Coordinates of C-alpha atoms and ligand atoms in Angstrom, one line a residue:
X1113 CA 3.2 -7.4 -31.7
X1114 CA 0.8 -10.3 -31.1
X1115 CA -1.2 -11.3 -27.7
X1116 CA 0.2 -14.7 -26.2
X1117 CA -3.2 -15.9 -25.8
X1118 CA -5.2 -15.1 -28.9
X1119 CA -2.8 -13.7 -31.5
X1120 CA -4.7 -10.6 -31.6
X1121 CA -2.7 -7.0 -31.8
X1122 CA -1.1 -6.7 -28.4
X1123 CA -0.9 -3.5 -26.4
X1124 CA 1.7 -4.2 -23.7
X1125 CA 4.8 -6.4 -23.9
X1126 CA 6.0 -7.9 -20.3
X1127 CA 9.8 -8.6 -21.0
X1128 CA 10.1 -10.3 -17.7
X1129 CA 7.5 -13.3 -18.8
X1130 CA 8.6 -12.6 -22.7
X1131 CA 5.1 -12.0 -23.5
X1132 CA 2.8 -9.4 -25.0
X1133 CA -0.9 -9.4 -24.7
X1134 CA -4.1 -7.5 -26.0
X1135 CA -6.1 -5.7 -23.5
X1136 CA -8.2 -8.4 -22.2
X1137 CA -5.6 -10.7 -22.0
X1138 CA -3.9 -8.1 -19.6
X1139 CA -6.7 -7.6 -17.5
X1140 CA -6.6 -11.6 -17.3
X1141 CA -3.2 -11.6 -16.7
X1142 CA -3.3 -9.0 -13.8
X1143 CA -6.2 -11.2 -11.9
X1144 CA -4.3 -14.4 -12.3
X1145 CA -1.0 -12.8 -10.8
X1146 CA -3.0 -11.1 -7.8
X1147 CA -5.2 -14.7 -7.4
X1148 CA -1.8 -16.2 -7.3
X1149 CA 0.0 -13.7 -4.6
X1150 CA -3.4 -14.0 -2.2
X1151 CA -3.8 -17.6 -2.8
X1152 CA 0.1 -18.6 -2.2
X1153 CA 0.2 -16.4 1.1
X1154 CA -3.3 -17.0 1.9
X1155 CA -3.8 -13.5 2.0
X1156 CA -7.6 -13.5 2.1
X1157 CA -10.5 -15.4 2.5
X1158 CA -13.7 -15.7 0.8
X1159 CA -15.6 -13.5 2.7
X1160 CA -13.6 -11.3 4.5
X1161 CA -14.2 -7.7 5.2
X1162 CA -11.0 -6.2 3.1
X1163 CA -10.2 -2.2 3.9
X1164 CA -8.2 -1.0 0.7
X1165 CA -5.7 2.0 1.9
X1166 CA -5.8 4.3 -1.5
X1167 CA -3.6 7.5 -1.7
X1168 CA -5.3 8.2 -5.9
X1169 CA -2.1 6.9 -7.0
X1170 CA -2.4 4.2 -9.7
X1171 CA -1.5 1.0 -7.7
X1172 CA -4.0 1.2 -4.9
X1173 CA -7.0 2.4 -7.6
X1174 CA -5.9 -0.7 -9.3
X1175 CA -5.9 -3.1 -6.5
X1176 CA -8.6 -2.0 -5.2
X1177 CA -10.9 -2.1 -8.3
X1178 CA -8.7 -5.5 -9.2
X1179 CA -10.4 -6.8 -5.7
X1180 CA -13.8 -6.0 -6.3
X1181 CA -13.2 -7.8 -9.7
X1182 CA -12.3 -10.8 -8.1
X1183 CA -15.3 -10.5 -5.7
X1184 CA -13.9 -9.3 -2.9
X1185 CA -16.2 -7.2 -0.3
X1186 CA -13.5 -4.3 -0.7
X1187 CA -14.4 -0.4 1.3
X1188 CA -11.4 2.5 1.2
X1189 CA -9.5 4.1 3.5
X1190 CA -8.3 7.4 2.5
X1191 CA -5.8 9.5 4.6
X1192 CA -5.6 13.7 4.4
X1193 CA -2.1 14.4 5.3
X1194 CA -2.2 17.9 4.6
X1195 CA 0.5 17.7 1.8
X1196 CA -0.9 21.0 0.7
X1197 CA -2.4 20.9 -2.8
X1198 CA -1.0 17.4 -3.5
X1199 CA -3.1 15.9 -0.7
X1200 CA -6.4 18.1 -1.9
X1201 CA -5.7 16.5 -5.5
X1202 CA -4.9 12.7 -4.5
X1203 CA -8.4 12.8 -2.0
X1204 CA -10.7 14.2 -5.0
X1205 CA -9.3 10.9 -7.2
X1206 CA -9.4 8.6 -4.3
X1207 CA -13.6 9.8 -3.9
X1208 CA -14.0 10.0 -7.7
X1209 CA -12.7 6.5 -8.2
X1210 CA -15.0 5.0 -4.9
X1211 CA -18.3 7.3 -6.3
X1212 CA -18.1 6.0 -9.7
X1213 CA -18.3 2.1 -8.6
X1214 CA -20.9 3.0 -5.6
X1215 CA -17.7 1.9 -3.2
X1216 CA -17.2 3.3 0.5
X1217 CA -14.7 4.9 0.9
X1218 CA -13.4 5.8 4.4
X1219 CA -11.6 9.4 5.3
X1220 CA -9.4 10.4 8.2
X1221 CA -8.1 13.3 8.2
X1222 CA -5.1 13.8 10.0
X1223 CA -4.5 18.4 10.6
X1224 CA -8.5 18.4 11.2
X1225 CA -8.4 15.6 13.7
X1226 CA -4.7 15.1 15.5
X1227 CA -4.3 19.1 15.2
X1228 CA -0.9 18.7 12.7
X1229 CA 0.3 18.0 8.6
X1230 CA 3.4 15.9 7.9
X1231 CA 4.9 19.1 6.0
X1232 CA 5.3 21.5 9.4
X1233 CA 4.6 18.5 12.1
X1234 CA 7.6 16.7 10.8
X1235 CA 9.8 19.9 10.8
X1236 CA 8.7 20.2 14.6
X1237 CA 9.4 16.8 15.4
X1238 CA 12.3 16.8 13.7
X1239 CA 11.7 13.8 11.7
X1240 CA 12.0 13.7 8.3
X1241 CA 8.9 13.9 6.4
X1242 CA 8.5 10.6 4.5
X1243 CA 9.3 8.5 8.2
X1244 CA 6.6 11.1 10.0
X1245 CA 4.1 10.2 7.2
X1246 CA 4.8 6.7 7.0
X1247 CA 4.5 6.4 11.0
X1248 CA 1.5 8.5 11.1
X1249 CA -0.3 6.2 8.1
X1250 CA 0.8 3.0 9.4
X1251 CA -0.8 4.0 12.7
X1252 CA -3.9 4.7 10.9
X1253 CA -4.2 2.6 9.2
X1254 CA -4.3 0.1 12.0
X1255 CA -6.6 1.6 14.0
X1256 CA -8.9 2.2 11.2
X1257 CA -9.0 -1.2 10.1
X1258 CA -9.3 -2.6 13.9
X1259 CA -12.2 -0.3 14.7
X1260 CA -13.9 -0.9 11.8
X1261 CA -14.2 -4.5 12.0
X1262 CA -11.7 -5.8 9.1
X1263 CA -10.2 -8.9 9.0
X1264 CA -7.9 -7.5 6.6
X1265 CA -5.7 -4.0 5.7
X1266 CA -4.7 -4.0 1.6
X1267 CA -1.9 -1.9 0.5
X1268 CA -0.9 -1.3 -2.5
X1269 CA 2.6 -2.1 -2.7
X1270 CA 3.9 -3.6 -5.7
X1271 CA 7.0 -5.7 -7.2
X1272 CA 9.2 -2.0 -7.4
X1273 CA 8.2 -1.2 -4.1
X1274 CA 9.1 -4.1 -2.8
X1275 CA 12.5 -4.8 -4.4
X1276 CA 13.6 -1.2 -3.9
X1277 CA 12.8 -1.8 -0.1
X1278 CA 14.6 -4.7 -0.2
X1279 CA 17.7 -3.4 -1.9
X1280 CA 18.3 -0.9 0.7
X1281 CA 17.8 -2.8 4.0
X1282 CA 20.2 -5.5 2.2
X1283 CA 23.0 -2.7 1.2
X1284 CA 22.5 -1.8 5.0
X1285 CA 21.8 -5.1 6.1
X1286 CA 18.6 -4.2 8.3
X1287 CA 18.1 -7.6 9.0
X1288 CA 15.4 -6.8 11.7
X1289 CA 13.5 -5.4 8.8
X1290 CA 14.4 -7.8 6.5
X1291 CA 12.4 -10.4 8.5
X1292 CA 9.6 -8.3 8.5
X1293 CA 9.3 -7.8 4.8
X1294 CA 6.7 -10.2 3.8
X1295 CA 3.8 -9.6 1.3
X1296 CA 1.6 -11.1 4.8
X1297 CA 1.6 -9.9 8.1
X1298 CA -0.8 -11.7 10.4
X1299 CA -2.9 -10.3 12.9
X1300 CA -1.6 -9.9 16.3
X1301 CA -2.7 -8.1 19.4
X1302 CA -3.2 -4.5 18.7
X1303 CA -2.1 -5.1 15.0
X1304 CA -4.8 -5.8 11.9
X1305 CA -3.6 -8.2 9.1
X1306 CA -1.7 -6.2 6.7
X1307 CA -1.4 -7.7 2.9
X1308 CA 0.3 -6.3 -0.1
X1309 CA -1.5 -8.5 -3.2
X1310 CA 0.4 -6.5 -6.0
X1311 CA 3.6 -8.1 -5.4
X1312 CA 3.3 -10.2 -8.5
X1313 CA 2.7 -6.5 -10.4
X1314 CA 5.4 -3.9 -11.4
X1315 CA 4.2 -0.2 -11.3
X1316 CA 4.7 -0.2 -15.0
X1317 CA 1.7 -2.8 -15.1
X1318 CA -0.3 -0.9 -12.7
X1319 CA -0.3 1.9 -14.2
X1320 CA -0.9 0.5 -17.9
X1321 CA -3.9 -1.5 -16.0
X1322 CA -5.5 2.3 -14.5
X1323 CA -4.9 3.7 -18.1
X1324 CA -6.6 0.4 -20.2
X1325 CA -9.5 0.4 -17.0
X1326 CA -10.3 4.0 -17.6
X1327 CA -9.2 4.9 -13.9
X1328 CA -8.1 8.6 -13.3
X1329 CA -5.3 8.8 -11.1
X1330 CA -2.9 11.0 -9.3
X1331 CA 0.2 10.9 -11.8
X1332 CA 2.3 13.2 -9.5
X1333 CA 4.8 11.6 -6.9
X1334 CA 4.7 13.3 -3.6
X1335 CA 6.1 16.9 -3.4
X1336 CA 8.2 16.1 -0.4
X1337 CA 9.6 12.6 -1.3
X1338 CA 12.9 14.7 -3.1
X1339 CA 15.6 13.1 -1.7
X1340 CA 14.3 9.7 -0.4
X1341 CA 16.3 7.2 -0.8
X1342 CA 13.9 4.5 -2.1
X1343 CA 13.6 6.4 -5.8
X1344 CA 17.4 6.0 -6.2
X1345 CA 17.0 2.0 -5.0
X1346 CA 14.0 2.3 -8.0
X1347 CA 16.1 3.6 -10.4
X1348 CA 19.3 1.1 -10.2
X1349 CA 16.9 -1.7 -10.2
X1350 CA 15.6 -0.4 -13.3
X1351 CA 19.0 -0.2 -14.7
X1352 CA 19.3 -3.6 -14.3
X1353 CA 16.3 -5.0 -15.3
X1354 CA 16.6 -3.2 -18.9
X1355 CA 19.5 -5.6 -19.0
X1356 CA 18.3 -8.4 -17.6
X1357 CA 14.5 -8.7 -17.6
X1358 CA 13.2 -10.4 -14.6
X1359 CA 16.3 -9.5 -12.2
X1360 CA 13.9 -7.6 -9.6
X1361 CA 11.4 -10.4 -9.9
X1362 CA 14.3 -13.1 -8.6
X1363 CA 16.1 -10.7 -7.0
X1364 CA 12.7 -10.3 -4.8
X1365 CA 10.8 -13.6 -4.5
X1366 CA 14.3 -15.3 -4.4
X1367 CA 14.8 -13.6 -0.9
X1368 CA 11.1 -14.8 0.0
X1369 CA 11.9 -18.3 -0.9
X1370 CA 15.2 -18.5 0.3
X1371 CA 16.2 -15.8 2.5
X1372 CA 13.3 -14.4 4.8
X1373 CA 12.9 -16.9 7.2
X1374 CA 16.6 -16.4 8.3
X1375 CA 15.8 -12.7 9.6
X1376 CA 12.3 -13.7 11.3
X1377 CA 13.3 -14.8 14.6
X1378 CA 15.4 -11.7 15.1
X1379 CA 12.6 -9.4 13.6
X1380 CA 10.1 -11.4 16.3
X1381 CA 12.4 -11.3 19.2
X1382 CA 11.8 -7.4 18.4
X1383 CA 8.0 -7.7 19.1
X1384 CA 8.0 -9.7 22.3
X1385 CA 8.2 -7.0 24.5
X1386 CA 5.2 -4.9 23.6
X1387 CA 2.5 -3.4 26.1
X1388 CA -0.1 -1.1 25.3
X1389 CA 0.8 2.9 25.0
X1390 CA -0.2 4.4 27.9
X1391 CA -2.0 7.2 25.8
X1392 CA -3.2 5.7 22.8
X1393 CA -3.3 1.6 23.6
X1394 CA -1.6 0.6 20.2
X1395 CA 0.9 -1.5 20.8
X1396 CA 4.4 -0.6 21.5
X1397 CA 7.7 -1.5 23.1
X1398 CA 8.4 1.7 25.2
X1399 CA 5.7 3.8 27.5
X1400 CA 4.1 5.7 25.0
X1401 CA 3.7 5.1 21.1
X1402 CA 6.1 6.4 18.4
X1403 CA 3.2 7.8 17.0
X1404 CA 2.0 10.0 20.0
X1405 CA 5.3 10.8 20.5
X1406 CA 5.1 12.6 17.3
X1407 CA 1.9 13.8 17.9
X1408 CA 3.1 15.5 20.9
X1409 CA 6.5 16.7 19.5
X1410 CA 4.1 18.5 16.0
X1411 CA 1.8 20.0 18.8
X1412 CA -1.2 17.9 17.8
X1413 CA -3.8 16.5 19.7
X1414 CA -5.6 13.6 19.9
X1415 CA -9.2 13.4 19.1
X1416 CA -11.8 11.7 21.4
X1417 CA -12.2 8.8 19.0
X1418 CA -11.2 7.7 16.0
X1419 CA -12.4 10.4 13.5
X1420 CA -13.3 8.5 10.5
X1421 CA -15.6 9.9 7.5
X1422 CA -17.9 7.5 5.7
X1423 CA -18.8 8.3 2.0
X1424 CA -20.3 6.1 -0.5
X1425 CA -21.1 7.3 -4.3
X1426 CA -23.8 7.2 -5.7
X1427 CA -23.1 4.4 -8.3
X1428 CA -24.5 1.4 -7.0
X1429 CA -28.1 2.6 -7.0
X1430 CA -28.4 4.6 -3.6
X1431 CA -29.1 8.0 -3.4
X1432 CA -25.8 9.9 -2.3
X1433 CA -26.3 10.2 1.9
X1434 CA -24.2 12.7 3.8
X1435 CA -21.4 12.0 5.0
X1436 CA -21.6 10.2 8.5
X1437 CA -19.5 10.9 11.4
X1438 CA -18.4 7.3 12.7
X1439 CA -17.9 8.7 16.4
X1440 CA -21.1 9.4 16.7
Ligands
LIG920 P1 3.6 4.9 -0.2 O1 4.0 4.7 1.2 O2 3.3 6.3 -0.5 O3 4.6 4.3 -1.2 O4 2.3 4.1 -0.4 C1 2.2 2.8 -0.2 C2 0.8 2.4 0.0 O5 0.2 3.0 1.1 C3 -0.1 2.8 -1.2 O6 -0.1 1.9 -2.2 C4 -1.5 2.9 -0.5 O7 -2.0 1.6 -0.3 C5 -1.1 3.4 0.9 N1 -1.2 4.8 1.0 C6 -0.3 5.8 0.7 N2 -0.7 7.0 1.0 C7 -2.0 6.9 1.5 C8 -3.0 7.8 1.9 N3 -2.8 9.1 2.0 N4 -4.2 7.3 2.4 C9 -4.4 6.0 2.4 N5 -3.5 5.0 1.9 C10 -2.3 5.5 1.5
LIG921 FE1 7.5 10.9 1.8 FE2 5.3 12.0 0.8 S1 6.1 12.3 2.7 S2 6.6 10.5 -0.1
LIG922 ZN1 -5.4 -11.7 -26.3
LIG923 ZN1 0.0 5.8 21.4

C-alpha cells in the first residue's frame, strides 16, 4: 500500500477518495479537508476567538489540536456532567490534552454548580438521559461562549455524526430539524456562532489522526447512550458504505447542496417568536427556558453566575497558576 502523494508505505487507506496515504500525507490531508469545510461555509476568520467544546473523546482532541495547527487562537470548554466514573475519566484527558500544548482549557461543572448530574436529574425530570445532556450542554455551551467573548463555539461533529443525524430526522421526516442541520449556524440574539469543521472527517479518520498525533483519548462511548437511536442510524450507514464507499459522504453533502434550503424557512419560522427566559435570559419561545425547566424538574439550582474554571498547562512556558474562578 503506497501514499498517493509520495509513493512511500502508506498507513491508512480512505476508500471513499480511493486513496491511501503515509502519515504526513494524512496529517495534510486532514488540514486540507478542515481548511475546506471552514473556508466553504466561512466558518471562521482569521483572528477570531474560537472556544473548542472537548468531551476527551477523539474528534474534539483532534479538532481542537487540528485548529491550533492551522493557527487558530483555539481555548477549551470542558463540561462535568456527573456521568459517574466516565465523566471523572473523559475531564482528566480533556486537561491532559490542554496541559500538554500549554492550551486553556475552560471547566463547568454542572452537579457542583446547577446542584444536579444527567444520570439522576434526568430520571427526575423524566427525560431521557442523552436529550437532558444534550439540552443541558447546548445551553452551556452557549452561555460559555457568550460570556467569554467568542466569536465562535467549535464542536466536534464529524461526517458519521452528521449523516446518522440526518438519516433519522429524514426516516421521520423532522423537517424543522432538517433545516437546522448545517455545519454553520450564525450568531443571533442570545445564541453564539456554532461550527462543526469536521464534517469533511469520518470518525474512523479522527481517530486514526488522535492515534498517529500521539493524543490520548477517551476510547469508551458514554455509559448511558445504550439504546439511542443514533448508534443504530451509525451502524446501517456503515453497512452501506462497506458496499458503496462514499454513500454517507453523498448521502450527506448531497442534502447540503440540494436539499437544506427547502427546510430553512420552516426551521426559521420556528425561531421568530423568541423572548428572553424570564429566569435565565437565554433565548426561548415559551416563558421560561427548556433548560431551567429541567433545572427545576432535577431539583437543581442555579448559581449566581456563570461558574466557569480556567486552567492553562504548563506547556507553553508559564508556570502552572491556580485555577481562577471566572465569577470573581
Ligand atoms: P456528543 O453529543 O456526545 O456526540 O458530542 C458532540 C460534540 O459535543 C463533541 O464532539 C464535543 O465537541 C461536544 N461535547 C460532548 N460532550 C462534551 C462535554 N462533556 N464537554 C464539552 N463538550 C462536549
Ligand atoms: Fe447520551 Fe451520554 S447521555 S450519550
Ligand atoms: Zn506520503
Ligand atoms: Zn432559562
Amino acid at each position: 500500500m503506497k501514499c498517493v502523494t509520495c509513493r512511500g508505505p502508506a498507513v491508512i487507506d480512505i476508500r471513499r477518495q480511493n486513496a491511501n496515504y503515509c502519515v504526513d500525507h494524512f496529517f495534510e490531508q486532514c488540514r486540507r479537508q478542515v481548511n475546506r469545510a471552514i473556508s466553504d461555509w466561512d466558518m471562521i476568520s482569521p483572528g477570531d476567538r474560537v472556544l473548542v467544546a472537548v468531551s476527551g473523546g477523539k474528534d474534539s482532541l483532534a479538532i481542537w489540536d487540528l485548529l491550533v495547527e492551522l493557527g487558530h487562537q483555539a481555548d477549551g470548554l470542558y463540561i462535568g456532567l456527573g456521568i459517574g466514573d466516565y465523566s471523572d475519566v473523559s475531564g482528566q484527558y480533556a486537561r491532559e490534552f490542554a496541559d500538554s500544548r500549554g492550551l486553556l482549557l475552560r471547566t463547568i461543572d454542572l452537579p457542583g454548580s446547577y446542584g444536579y448530574d444527567i444520570p439522576s436529574g434526568s430520571r427526575a425530570a423524566r427525560r431521557a438521559p442523552c436529550s437532558a445532556c444534550g439540552l443541558s450542554k447546548r445551553h452551556l455551551f452557549d452561555t460559555a461562549a457568550l460570556e467569554g467573548g467568542y466569536d465562535v463555539l467549535v464542536t466536534g461533529h464529524n461526517l458519521d455524526d452528521e449523516a446518522a443525524v440526518l438519516f433519522g430526522n429524514t426516516l421521520h421526516w423532522h423537517t424543522e430539524y432538517l433545516g437546522r442541520q448545517l455545519p454553520v449556524l450564525p450568531a443571533r440574539a442570545g445564541f453564539p456562532k456554532k461550527v462543526k469543521p469536521l464534517v469533511r472527517l469520518t470518525e474512523r479518520e479522527t481517530a486514526a489522526y488522535c492515534v498517529l498525533r500521539g493524543i490520548d483519548y477517551l476510547v469508551d462511548e458514554c455509559p448511558m447512550a445504550a439504546g439511542n437511536r443514533h448508534i443504530s442510524y451509525k451502524e446501517a450507514l456503515n453497512d452501506i458504505e462497506v458496499r458503496s464507499p462514499g454513500a454517507k459522504h453523498s448521502f450527506y453533502f448531497g442534502f447540503l447542496d440540494r436539499a437544506a434550503a427547502l427546510f430553512t424557512p420552516e426551521a426559521d419560522a420556528d425561531r421568530e417568536d423568541l423572548t428572553a427566559c424570564t429566569s435565565c435570559g437565554a433565548p426561548t419561545t415559551a416563558e421560561v427556558c427548556a433548560f431551567c425547566r429541567l433545572v427545576d424538574r432535577a431539583g437543581g439550582h442555579h448559581p449566581s453566575a456563570v461558574p466557569v474554571q480556567l486552567s492553562r498547562g504548563p506547556a507553553a512556558g508559564a508556570s502552572r497558576r491556580p485555577s481562577t474562578n471566572e465569577e470573581s
